[in-house]
Tab-separated table of C-alpha atoms in Angstrom:
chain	number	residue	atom	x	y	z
S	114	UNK	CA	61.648	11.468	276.155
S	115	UNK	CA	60.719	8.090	276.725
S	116	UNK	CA	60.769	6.432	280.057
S	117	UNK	CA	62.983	3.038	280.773
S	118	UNK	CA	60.644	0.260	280.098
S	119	UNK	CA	59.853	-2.247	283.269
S	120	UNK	CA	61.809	-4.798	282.324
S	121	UNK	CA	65.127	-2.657	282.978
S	122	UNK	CA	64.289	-0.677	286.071
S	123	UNK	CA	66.141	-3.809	287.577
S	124	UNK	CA	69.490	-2.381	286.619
S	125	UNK	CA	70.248	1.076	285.679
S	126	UNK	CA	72.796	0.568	283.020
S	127	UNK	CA	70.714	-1.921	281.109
S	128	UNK	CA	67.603	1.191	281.440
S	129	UNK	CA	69.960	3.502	280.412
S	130	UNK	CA	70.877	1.625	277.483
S	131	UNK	CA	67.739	0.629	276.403
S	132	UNK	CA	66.518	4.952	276.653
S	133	UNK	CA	69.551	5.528	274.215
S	134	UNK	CA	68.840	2.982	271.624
S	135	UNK	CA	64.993	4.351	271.994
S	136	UNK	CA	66.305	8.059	271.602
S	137	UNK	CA	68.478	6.866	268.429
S	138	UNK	CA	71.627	7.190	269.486
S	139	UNK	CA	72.838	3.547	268.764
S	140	UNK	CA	76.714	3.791	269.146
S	141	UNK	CA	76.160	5.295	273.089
S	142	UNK	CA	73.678	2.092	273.558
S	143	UNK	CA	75.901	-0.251	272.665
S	144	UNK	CA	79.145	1.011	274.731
S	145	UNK	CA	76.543	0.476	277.563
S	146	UNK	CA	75.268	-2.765	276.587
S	147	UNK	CA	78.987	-4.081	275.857
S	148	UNK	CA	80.199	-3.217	279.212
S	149	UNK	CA	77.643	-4.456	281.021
S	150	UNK	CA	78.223	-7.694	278.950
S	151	UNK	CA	82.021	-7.536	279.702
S	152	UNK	CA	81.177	-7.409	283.554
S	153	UNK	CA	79.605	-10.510	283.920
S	154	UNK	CA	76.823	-9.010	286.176
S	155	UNK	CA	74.124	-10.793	284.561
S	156	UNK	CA	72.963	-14.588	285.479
S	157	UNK	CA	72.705	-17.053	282.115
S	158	UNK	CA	69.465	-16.627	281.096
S	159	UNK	CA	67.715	-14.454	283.378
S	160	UNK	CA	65.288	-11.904	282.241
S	161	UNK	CA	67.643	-8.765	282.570
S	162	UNK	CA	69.813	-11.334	280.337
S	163	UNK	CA	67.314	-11.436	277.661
S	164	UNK	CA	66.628	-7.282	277.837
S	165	UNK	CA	70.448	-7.387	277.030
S	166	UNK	CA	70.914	-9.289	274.296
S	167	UNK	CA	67.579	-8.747	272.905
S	168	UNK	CA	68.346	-4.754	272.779
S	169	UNK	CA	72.181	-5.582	272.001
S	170	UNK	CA	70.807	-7.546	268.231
S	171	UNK	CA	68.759	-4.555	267.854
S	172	UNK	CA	71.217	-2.392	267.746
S	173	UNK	CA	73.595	-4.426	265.875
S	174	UNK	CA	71.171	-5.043	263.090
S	175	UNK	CA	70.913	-1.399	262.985
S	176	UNK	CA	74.580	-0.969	262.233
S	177	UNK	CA	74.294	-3.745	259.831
S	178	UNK	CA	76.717	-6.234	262.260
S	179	UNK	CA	75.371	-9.548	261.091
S	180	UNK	CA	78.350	-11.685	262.157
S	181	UNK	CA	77.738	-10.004	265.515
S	182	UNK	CA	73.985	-10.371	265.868
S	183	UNK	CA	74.148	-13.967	264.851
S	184	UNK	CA	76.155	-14.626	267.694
S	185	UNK	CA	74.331	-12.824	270.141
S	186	UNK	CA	71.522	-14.518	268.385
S	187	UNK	CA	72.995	-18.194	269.354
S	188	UNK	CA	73.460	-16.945	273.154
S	189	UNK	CA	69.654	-15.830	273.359
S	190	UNK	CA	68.807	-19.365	273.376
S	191	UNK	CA	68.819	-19.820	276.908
S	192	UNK	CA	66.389	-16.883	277.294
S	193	UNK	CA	63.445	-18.284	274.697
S	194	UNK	CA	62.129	-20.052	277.482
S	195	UNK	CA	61.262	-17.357	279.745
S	196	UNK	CA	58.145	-16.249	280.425
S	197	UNK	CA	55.872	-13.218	280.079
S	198	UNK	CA	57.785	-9.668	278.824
S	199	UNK	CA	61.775	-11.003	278.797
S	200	UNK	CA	60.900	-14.071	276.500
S	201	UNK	CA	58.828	-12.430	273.869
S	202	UNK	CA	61.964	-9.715	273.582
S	203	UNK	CA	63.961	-12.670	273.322
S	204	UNK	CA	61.768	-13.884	270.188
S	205	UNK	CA	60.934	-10.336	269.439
S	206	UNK	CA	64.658	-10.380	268.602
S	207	UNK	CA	65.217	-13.709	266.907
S	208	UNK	CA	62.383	-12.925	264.603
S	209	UNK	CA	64.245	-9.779	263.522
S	210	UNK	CA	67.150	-11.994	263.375
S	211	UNK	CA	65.641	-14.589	261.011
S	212	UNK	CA	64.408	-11.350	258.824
S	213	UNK	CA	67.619	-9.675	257.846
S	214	UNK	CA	68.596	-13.264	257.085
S	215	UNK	CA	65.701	-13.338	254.671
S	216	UNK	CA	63.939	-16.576	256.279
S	217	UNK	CA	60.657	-14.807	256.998
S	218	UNK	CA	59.073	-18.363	257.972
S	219	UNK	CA	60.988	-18.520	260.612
S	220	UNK	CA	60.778	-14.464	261.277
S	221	UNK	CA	56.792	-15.004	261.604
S	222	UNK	CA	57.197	-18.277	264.162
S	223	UNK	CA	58.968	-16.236	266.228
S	224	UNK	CA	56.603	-12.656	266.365
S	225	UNK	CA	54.134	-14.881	266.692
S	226	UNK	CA	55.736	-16.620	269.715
S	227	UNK	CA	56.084	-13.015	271.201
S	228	UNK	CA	52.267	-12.193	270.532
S	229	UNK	CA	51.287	-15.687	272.664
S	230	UNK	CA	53.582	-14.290	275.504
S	231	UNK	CA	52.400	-11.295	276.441
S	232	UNK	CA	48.873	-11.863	274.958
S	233	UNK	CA	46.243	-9.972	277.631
S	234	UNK	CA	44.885	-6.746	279.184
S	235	UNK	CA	48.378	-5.195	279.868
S	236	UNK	CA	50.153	-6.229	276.968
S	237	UNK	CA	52.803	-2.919	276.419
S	238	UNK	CA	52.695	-2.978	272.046
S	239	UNK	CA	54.987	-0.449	272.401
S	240	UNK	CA	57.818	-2.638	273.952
S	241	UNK	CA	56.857	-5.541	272.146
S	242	UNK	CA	55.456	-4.644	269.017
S	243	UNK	CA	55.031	-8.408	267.673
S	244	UNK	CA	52.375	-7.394	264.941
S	245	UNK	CA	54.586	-4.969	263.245
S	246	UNK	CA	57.137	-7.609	263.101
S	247	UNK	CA	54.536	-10.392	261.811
S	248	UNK	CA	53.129	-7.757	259.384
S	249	UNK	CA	56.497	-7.323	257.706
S	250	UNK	CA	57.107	-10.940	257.458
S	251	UNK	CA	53.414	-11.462	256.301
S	252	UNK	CA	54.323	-9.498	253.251
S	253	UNK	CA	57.703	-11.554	252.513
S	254	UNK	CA	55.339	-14.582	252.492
S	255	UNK	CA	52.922	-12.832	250.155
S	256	UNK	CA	49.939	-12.979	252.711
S	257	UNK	CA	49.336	-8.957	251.983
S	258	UNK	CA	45.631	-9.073	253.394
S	259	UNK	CA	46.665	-10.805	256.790
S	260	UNK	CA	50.077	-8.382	257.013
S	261	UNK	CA	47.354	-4.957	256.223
S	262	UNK	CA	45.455	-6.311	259.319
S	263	UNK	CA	47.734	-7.141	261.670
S	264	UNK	CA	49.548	-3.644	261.078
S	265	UNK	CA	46.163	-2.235	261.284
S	266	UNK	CA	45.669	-3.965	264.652
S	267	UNK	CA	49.222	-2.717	265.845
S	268	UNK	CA	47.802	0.908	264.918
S	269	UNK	CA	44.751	0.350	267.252
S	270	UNK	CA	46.537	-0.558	269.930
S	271	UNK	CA	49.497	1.905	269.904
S	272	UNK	CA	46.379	4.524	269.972
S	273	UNK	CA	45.032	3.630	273.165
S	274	UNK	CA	48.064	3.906	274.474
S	275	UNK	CA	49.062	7.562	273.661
S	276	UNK	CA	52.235	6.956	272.773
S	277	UNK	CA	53.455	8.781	270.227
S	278	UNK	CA	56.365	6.594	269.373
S	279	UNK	CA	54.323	3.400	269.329
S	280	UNK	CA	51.928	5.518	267.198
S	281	UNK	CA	54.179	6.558	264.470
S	282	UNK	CA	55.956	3.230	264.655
S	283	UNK	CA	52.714	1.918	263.763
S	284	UNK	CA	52.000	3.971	261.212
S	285	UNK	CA	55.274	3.377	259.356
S	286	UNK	CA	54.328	-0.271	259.738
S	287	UNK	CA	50.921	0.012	257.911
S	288	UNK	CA	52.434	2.377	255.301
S	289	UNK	CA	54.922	-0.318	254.491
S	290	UNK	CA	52.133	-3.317	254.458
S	291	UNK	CA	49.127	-1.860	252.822
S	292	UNK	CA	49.615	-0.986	249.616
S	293	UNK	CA	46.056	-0.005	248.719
S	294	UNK	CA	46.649	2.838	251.869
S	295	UNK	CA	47.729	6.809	250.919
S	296	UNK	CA	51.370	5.456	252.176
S	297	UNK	CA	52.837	9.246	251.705
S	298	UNK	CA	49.684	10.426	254.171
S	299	UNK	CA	50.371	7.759	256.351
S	300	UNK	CA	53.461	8.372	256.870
S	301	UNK	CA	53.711	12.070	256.724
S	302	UNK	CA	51.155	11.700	260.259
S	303	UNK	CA	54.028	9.379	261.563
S	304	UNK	CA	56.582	12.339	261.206
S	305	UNK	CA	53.975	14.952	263.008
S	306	UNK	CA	53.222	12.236	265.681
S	307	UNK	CA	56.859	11.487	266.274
S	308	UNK	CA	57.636	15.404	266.578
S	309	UNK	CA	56.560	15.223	269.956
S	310	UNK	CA	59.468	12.972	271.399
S	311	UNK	CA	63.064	12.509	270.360
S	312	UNK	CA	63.512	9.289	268.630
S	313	UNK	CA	65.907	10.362	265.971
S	314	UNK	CA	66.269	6.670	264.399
S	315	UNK	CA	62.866	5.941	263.616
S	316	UNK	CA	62.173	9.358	262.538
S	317	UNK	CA	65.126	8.449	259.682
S	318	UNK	CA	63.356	5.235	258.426
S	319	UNK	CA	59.966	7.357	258.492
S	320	UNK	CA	61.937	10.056	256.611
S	321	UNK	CA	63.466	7.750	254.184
S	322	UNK	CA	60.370	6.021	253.533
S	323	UNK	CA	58.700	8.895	252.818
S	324	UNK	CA	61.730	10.042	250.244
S	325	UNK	CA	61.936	7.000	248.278
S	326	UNK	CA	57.836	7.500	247.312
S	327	UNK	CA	58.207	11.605	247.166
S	328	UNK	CA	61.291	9.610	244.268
S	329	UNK	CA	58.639	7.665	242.600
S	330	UNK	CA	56.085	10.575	242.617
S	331	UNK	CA	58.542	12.763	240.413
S	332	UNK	CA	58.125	16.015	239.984
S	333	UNK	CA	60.288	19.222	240.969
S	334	UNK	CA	58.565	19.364	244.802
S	335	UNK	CA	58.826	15.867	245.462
S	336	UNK	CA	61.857	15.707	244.125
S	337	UNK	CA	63.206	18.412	246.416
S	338	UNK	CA	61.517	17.852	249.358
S	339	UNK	CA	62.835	13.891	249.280
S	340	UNK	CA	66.281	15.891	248.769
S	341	UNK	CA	66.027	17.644	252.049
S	342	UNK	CA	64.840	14.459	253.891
S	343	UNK	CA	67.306	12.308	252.485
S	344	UNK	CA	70.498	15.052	254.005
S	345	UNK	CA	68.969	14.933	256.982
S	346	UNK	CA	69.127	11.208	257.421
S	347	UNK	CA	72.624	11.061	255.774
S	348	UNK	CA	74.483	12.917	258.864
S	349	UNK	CA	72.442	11.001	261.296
S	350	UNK	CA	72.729	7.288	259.651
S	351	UNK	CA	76.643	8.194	259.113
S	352	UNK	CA	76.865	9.738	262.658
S	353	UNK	CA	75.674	6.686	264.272
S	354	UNK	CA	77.232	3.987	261.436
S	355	UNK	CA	73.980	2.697	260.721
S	356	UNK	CA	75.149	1.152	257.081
S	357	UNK	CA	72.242	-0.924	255.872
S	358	UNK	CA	70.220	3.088	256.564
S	359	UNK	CA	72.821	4.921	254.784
S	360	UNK	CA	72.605	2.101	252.094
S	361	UNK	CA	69.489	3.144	251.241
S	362	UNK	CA	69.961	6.559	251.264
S	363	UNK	CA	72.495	6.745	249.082
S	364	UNK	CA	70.170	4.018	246.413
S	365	UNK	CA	68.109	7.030	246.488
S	366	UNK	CA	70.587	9.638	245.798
S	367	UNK	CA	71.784	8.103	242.597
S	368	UNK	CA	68.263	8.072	241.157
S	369	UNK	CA	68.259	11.277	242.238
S	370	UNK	CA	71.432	11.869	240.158
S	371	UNK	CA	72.935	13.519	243.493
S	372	UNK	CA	76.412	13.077	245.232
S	373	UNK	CA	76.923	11.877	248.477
S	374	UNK	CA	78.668	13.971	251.146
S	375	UNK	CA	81.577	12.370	253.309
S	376	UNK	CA	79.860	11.434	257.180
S	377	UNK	CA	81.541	10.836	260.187
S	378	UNK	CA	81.375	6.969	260.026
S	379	UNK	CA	83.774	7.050	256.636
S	380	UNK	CA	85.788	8.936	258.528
S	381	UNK	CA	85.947	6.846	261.744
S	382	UNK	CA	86.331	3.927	259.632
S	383	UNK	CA	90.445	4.627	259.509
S	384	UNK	CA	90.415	5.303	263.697
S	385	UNK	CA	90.825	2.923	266.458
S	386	UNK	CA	87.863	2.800	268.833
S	387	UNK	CA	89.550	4.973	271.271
S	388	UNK	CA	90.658	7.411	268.675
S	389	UNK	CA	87.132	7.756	268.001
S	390	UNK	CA	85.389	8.170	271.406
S	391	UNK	CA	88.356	11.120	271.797
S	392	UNK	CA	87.633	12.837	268.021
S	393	UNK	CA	83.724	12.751	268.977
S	394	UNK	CA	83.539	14.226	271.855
S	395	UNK	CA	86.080	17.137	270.765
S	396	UNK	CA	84.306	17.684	267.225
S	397	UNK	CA	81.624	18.973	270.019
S	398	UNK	CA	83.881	21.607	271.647
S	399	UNK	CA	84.889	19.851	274.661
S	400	UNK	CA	88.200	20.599	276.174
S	401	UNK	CA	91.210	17.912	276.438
S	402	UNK	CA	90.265	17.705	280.592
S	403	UNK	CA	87.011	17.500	279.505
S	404	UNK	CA	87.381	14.382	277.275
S	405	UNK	CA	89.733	13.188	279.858
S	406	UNK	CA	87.386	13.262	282.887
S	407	UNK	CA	84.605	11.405	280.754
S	408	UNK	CA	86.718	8.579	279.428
S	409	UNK	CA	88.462	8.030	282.886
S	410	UNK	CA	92.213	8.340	280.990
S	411	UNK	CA	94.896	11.161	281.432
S	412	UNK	CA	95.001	14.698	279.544
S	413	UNK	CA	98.378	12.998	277.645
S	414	UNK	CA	96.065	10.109	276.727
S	415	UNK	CA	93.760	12.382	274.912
S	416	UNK	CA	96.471	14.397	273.209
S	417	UNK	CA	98.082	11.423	271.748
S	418	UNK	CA	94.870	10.122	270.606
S	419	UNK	CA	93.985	13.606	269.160
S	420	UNK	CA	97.488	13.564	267.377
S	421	UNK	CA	97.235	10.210	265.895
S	422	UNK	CA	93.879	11.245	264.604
S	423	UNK	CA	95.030	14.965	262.902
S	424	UNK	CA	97.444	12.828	261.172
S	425	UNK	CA	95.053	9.817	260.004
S	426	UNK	CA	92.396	12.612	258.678
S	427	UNK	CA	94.937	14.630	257.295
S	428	UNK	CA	94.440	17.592	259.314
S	429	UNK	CA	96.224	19.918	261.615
S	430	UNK	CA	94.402	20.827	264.823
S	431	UNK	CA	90.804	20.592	266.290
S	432	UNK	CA	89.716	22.991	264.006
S	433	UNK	CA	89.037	21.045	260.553
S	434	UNK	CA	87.794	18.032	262.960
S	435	UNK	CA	84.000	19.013	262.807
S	436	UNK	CA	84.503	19.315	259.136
S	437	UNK	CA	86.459	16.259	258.355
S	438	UNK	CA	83.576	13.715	260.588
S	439	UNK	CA	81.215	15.461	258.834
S	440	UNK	CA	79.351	16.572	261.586
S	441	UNK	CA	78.496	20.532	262.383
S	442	UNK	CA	78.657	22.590	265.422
């Protein structure tokens, strides 16, 4: 497991947050991140501020929320000022921003911006990795050569540091940048590195990399192998309604001439967010008193909730639920 990065040791539910969206599990990050928004706890534009919003964007873009992260996007301005660690997040995260908005000019001003900030001896590349995110936009630009050597670069760097997610971060980077690289090698070493920790969301971009060339290399094993990979990130990306991930997946299943199978987010997409939090935590096995003493309501409250969502789902009692959020036990 990762340990909360320095810039959130300030306030435990921001480190807390920041661990979970680190660990993969997006949808618990962001009903941290939200309430701590809600509370009003945070200054205008101080660092913790930046961490926030910075790691809220992240997550958003993840779930494919553009509206959202645009917004969040406009009240980051304040924080692009700051110095040191909290102001290259702050451009860390408009330069993602201004790439899943396809403007990869602007993308590059901004990782660049974040390299110039924390530029020195004790620059953390695993909390800001600014090369990766020039690299990528290097490529939109078609500057291949200077985006193979900056993710090169961002390889070196996340090696000294023994990191294992920085490393296979870094090595998903390259793979995607340097065409004349063995991509499958490259990034068949990111999945061994990343087997060390739990980071279950980049281990399903590594994983769906690696499918979509095991597609292109044909074959009966690649072609199964990429199956296997590609179910794997399927539950996960659905679990955690990460759409633009499950997008992909699913590009690849129809070359692959294979059906999708239903995942919890379909399901949760006909459930209020309350009916949701309840049907998750009992498609785990937890009791009504259970659920209850986690999300701070009454045992009634969770019964209606669980009623309202056996009749949305077409079901009759806890027992199909597992099987109707497509999730397992």
């Amino acid at each position: 497991m990762q340990a909360p990065d320095a810039t959130a040791r300030g306030n435990p539910v921001l480190a807390r947050a920041r661990e979970l969206t680190r660990l993969g599990e997006v949808n618990a990050a962001l009903t941290h991140l939200e309430r701590l928004r809600a509370s009003g706890e945070l200054a205008r534009g101080c660092p913790d501020e930046a961490v926030l919003l910075a790691t809220t964007i992240d997550c958003r873009l993840a779930r494919g929320d553009l509206g959202e992260a645009m917004a969040l996007g406009d009240e980051l301005d304040p924080c692009l000022d700051l110095p040191g660690t909290a102001g290259a997040l702050a451009h860390l995260a408009r330069g993602e921003l201004a790439s899943a908005l396809s403007e990869p000019e602007l993308a590059a001003t901004h990782f660049a911006t974040a390299g110039a900030l924390v530029a020195g001896p004790d620059e953390d590349v695993e909390l800001v990795p600014w090369r990766a995110g020039l690299a990528l936009a290097s490529v939109r630009l078609g500057r291949r050569p200077e985006a193979a050597a900056l993710a090169t670069e961002q390889l070196e760097h996340a090696r000294a540091t023994g990191s294992p997610y920085a490393v296979a971060y870094a090595l998903r980077t390259l793979a995607s940048t340097d065409t004349g690289s063995d991509r499958v090698l490259l990034l068949r070493e990111a999945r061994l590195t990343l087997a060390a920790v739990i980071a279950r969301r980049l281990a399903a971009q590594i994983d769906t990399d690696l499918a979509g060339l095991l597609v292109l290399t044909g074959g009966k094993p690649a072609t199964r192998e990429a199956l296997g990979l590609l179910r794997g990130v399927e539950e996960y990306a659905g679990n955690e309604e990460l759409w633009p991930l499950q997008g992909r997946v699913r590009r690849l299943f129809e070359r692959l001439g294979e059906t999708p199978r239903r995942v919890q987010g379909e399901a949760f997409a006909v459930l209020t967010l309350s009916e949701r939090r309840v049907a998750r935590l009992a498609a785990t096995g937890r009791t009504n008193r259970d659920i209850a003493d986690e999300l701070v309501v009454t045992v009634k409250a969770v019964e209606w909730h669980l009623s309202n969502v056996y009749r949305k789902l077409g079901i009759r009692s806890r027992r199909g639920l597992a099987a109707s959020l497509g999730t397992t036990r």
